[in-house]
PDB file of C-alpha atoms and ligand atoms in Angstrom:
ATOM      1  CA  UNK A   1     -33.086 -16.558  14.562  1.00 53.00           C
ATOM      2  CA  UNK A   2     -30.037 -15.139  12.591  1.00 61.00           C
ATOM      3  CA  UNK A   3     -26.370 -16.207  13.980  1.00 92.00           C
ATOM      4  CA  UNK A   4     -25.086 -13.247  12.595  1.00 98.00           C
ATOM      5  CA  UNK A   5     -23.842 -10.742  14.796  1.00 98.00           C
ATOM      6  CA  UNK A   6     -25.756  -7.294  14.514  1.00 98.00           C
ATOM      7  CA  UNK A   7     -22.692  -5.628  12.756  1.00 98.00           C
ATOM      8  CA  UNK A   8     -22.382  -8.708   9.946  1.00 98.00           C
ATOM      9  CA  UNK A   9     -26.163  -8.189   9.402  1.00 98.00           C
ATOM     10  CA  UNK A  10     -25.634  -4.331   8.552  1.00 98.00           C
ATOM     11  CA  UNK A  11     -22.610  -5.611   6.230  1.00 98.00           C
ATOM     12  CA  UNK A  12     -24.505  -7.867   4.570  1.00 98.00           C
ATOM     13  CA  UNK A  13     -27.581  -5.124   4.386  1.00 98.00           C
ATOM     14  CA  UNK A  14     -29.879  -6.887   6.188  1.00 98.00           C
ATOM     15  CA  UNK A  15     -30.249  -3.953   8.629  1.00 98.00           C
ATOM     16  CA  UNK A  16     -29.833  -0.515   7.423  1.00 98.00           C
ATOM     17  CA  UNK A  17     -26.929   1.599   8.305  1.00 98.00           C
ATOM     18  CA  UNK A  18     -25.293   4.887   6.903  1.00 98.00           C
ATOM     19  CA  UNK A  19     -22.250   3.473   5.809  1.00 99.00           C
ATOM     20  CA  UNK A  20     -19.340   5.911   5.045  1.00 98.00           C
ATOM     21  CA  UNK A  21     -16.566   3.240   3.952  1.00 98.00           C
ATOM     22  CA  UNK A  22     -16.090  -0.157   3.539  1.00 98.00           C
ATOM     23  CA  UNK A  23     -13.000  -2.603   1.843  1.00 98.00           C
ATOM     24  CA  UNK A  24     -12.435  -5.895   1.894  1.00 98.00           C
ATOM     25  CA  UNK A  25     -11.820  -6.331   5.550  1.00 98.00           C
ATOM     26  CA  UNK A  26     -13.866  -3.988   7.115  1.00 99.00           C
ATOM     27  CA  UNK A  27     -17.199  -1.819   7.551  1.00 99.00           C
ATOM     28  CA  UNK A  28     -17.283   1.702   8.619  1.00 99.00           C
ATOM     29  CA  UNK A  29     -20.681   3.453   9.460  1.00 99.00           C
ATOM     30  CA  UNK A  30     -22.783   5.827  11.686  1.00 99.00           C
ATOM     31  CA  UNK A  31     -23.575   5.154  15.070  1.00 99.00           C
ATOM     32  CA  UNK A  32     -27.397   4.802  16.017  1.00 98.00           C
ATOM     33  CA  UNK A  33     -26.886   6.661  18.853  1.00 98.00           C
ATOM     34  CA  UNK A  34     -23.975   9.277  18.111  1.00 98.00           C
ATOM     35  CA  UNK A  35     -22.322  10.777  21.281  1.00 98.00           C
ATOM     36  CA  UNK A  36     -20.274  13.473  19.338  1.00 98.00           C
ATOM     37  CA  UNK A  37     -20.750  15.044  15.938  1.00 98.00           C
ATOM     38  CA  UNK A  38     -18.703  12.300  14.415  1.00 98.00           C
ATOM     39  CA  UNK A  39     -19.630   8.784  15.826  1.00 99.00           C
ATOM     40  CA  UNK A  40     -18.600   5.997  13.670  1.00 99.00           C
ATOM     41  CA  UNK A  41     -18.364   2.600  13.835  1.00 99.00           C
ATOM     42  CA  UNK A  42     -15.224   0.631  12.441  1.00 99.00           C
ATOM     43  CA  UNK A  43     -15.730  -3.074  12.395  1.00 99.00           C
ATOM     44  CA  UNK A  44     -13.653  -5.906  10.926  1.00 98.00           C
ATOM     45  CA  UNK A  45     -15.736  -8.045   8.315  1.00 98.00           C
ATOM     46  CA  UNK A  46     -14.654 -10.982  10.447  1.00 98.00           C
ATOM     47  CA  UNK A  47     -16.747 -11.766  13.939  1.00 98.00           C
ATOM     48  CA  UNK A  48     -14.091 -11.371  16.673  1.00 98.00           C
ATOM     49  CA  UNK A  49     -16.363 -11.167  19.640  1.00 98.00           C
ATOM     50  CA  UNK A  50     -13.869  -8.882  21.791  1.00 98.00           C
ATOM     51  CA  UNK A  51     -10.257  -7.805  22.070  1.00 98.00           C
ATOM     52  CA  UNK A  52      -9.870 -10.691  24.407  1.00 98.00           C
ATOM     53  CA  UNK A  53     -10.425 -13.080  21.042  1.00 98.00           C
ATOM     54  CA  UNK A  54      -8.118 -11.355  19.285  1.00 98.00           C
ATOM     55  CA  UNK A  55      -5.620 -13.869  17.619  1.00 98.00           C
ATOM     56  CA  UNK A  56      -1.751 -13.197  16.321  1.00 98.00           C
ATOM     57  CA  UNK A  57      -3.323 -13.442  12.968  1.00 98.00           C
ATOM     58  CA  UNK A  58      -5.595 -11.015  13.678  1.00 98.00           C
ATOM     59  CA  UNK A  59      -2.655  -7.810  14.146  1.00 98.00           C
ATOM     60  CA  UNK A  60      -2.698  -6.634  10.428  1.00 98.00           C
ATOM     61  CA  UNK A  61      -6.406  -6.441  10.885  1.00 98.00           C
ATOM     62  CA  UNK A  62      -6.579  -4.546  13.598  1.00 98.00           C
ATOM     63  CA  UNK A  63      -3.617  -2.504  13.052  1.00 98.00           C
ATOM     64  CA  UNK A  64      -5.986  -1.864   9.686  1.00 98.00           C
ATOM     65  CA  UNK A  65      -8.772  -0.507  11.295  1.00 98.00           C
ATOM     66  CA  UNK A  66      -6.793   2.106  12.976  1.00 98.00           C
ATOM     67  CA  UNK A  67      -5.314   3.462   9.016  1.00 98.00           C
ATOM     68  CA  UNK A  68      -9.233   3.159   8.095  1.00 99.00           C
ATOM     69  CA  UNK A  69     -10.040   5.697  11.154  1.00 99.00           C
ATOM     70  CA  UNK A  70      -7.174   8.166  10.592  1.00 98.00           C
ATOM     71  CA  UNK A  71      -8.451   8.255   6.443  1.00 98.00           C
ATOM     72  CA  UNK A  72     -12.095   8.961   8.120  1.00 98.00           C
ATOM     73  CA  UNK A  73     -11.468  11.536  10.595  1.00 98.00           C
ATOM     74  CA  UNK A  74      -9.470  13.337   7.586  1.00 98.00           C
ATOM     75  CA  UNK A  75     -12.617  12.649   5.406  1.00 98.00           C
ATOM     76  CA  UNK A  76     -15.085  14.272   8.243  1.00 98.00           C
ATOM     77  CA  UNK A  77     -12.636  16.963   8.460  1.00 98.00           C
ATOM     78  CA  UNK A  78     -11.528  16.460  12.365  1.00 98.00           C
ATOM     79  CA  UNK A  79      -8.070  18.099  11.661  1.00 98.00           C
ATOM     80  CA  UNK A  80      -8.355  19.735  15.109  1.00 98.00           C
ATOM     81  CA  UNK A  81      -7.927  15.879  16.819  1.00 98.00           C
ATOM     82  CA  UNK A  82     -10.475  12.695  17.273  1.00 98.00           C
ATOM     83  CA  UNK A  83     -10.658   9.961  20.029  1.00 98.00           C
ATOM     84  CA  UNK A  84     -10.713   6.259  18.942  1.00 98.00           C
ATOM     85  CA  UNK A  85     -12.213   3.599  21.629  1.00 98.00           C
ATOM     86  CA  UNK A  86     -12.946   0.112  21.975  1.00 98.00           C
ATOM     87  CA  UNK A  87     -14.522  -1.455  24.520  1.00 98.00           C
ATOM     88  CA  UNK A  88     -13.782  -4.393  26.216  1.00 98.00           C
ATOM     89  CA  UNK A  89     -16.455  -6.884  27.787  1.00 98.00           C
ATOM     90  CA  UNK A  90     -19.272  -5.751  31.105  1.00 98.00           C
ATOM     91  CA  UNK A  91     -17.062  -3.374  32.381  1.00 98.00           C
ATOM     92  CA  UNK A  92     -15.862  -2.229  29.203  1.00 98.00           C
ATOM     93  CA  UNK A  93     -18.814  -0.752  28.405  1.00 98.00           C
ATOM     94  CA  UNK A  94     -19.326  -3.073  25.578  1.00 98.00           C
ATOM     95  CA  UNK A  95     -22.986  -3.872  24.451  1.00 98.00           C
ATOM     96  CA  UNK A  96     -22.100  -5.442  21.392  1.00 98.00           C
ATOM     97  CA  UNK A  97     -19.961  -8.442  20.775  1.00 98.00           C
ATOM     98  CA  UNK A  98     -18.598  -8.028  17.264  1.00 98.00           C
ATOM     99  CA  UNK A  99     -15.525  -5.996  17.425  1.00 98.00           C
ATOM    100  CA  UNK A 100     -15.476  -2.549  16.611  1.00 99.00           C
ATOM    101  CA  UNK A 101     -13.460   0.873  17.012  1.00 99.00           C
ATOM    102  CA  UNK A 102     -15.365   3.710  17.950  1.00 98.00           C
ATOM    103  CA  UNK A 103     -14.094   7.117  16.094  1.00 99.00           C
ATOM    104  CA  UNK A 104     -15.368  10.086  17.780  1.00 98.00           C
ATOM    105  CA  UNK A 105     -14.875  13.405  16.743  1.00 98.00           C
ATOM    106  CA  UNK A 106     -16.820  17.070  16.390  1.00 98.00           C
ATOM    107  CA  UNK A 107     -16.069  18.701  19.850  1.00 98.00           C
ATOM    108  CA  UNK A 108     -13.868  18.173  22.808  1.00 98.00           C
ATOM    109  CA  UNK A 109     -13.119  15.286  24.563  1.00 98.00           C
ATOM    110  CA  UNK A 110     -12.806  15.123  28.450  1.00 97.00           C
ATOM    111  CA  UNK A 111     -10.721  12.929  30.838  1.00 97.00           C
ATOM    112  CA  UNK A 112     -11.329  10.438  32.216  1.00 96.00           C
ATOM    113  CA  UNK A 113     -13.987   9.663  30.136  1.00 94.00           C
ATOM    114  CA  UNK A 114     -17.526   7.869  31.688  1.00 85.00           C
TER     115      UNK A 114
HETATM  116  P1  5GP B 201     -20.176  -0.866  22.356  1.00 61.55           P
HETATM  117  O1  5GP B 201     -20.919  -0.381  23.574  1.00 61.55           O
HETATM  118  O2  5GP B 201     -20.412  -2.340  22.116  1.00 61.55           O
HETATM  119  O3  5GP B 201     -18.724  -0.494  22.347  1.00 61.55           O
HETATM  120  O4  5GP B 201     -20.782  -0.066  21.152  1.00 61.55           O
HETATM  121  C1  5GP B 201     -21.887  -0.493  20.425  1.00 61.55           C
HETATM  122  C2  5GP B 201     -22.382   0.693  19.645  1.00 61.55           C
HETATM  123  O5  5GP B 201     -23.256   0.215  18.634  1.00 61.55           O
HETATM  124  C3  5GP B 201     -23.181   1.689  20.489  1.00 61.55           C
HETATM  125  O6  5GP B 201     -22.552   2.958  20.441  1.00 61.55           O
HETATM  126  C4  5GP B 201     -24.561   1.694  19.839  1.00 61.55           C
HETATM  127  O7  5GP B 201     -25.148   2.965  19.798  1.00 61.55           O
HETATM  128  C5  5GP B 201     -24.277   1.148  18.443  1.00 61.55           C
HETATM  129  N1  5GP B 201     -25.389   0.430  17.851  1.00 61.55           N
HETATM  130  C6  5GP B 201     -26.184  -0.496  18.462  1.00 61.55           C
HETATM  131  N2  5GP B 201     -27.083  -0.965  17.594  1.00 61.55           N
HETATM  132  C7  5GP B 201     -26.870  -0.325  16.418  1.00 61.55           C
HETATM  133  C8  5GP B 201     -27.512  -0.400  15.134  1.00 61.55           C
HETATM  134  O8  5GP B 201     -28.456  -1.148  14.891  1.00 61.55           O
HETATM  135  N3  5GP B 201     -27.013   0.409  14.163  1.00 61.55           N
HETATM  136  C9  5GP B 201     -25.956   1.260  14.378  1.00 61.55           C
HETATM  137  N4  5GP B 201     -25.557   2.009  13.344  1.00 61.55           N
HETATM  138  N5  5GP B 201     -25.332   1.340  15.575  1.00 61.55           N
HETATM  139  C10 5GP B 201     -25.788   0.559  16.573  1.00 61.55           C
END
């Protein structure tokens, strides 16, 4: 069985994935299961299991992945606003453990959300 995480297996093409934008620290691509119009995934190259493993080093990184949404949502035209989420651990909502910022976008969001 593969160590990789789920997400390094679709950025090293193992698993297929419609991927919209990738550098050298990240991978941007479609959700499998979109829950707007826009639904995609924003993951850092590097296999930070949650936000609770986040290290000092890791704040350019992460600070990155929020510049790599905002050029997105201009890409997928979502001038009229987006919503960018990342869940944390069981109660987070989080299913997998690799990182990753969700960028929704494509019709309006609600409050509080599910
Ligand atoms: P989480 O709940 O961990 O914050 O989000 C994980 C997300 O990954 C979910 O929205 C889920 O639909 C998505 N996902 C799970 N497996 C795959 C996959 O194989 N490919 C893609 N593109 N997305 C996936």
């Amino acid at each position: 069985m593969s160590e990789k995480t789920l997400f390094q297996q679709i950025a090293d093409r193992e698993i297929p994935a419609d991927i919209v934008f990738e550098d050298e620290m990240c991978i941007a691509f479609r959700d499998i299961n979109p829950v707007a119009p826009t639904h995609i995934l924003i993951v850092p190259l590097k296999p930070v299991p949650t936000l609770n493993d986040l290290e000092a080093e890791d704040e350019m990184l992460m600070g990155h992945l929020f510049l790599v949404a905002r050029k997105i949502a201009e890409d997928e035209g979502l001038e009229n606003g987006y919503r960018t989420v990342i869940n944390c651990g069981k109660e987070g909502g989080q299913e997998v453990y690799h990182i990753h910022l969700h960028l929704l976008g494509g019709r309006q969001m609600v409050w509080p959300p599910g």
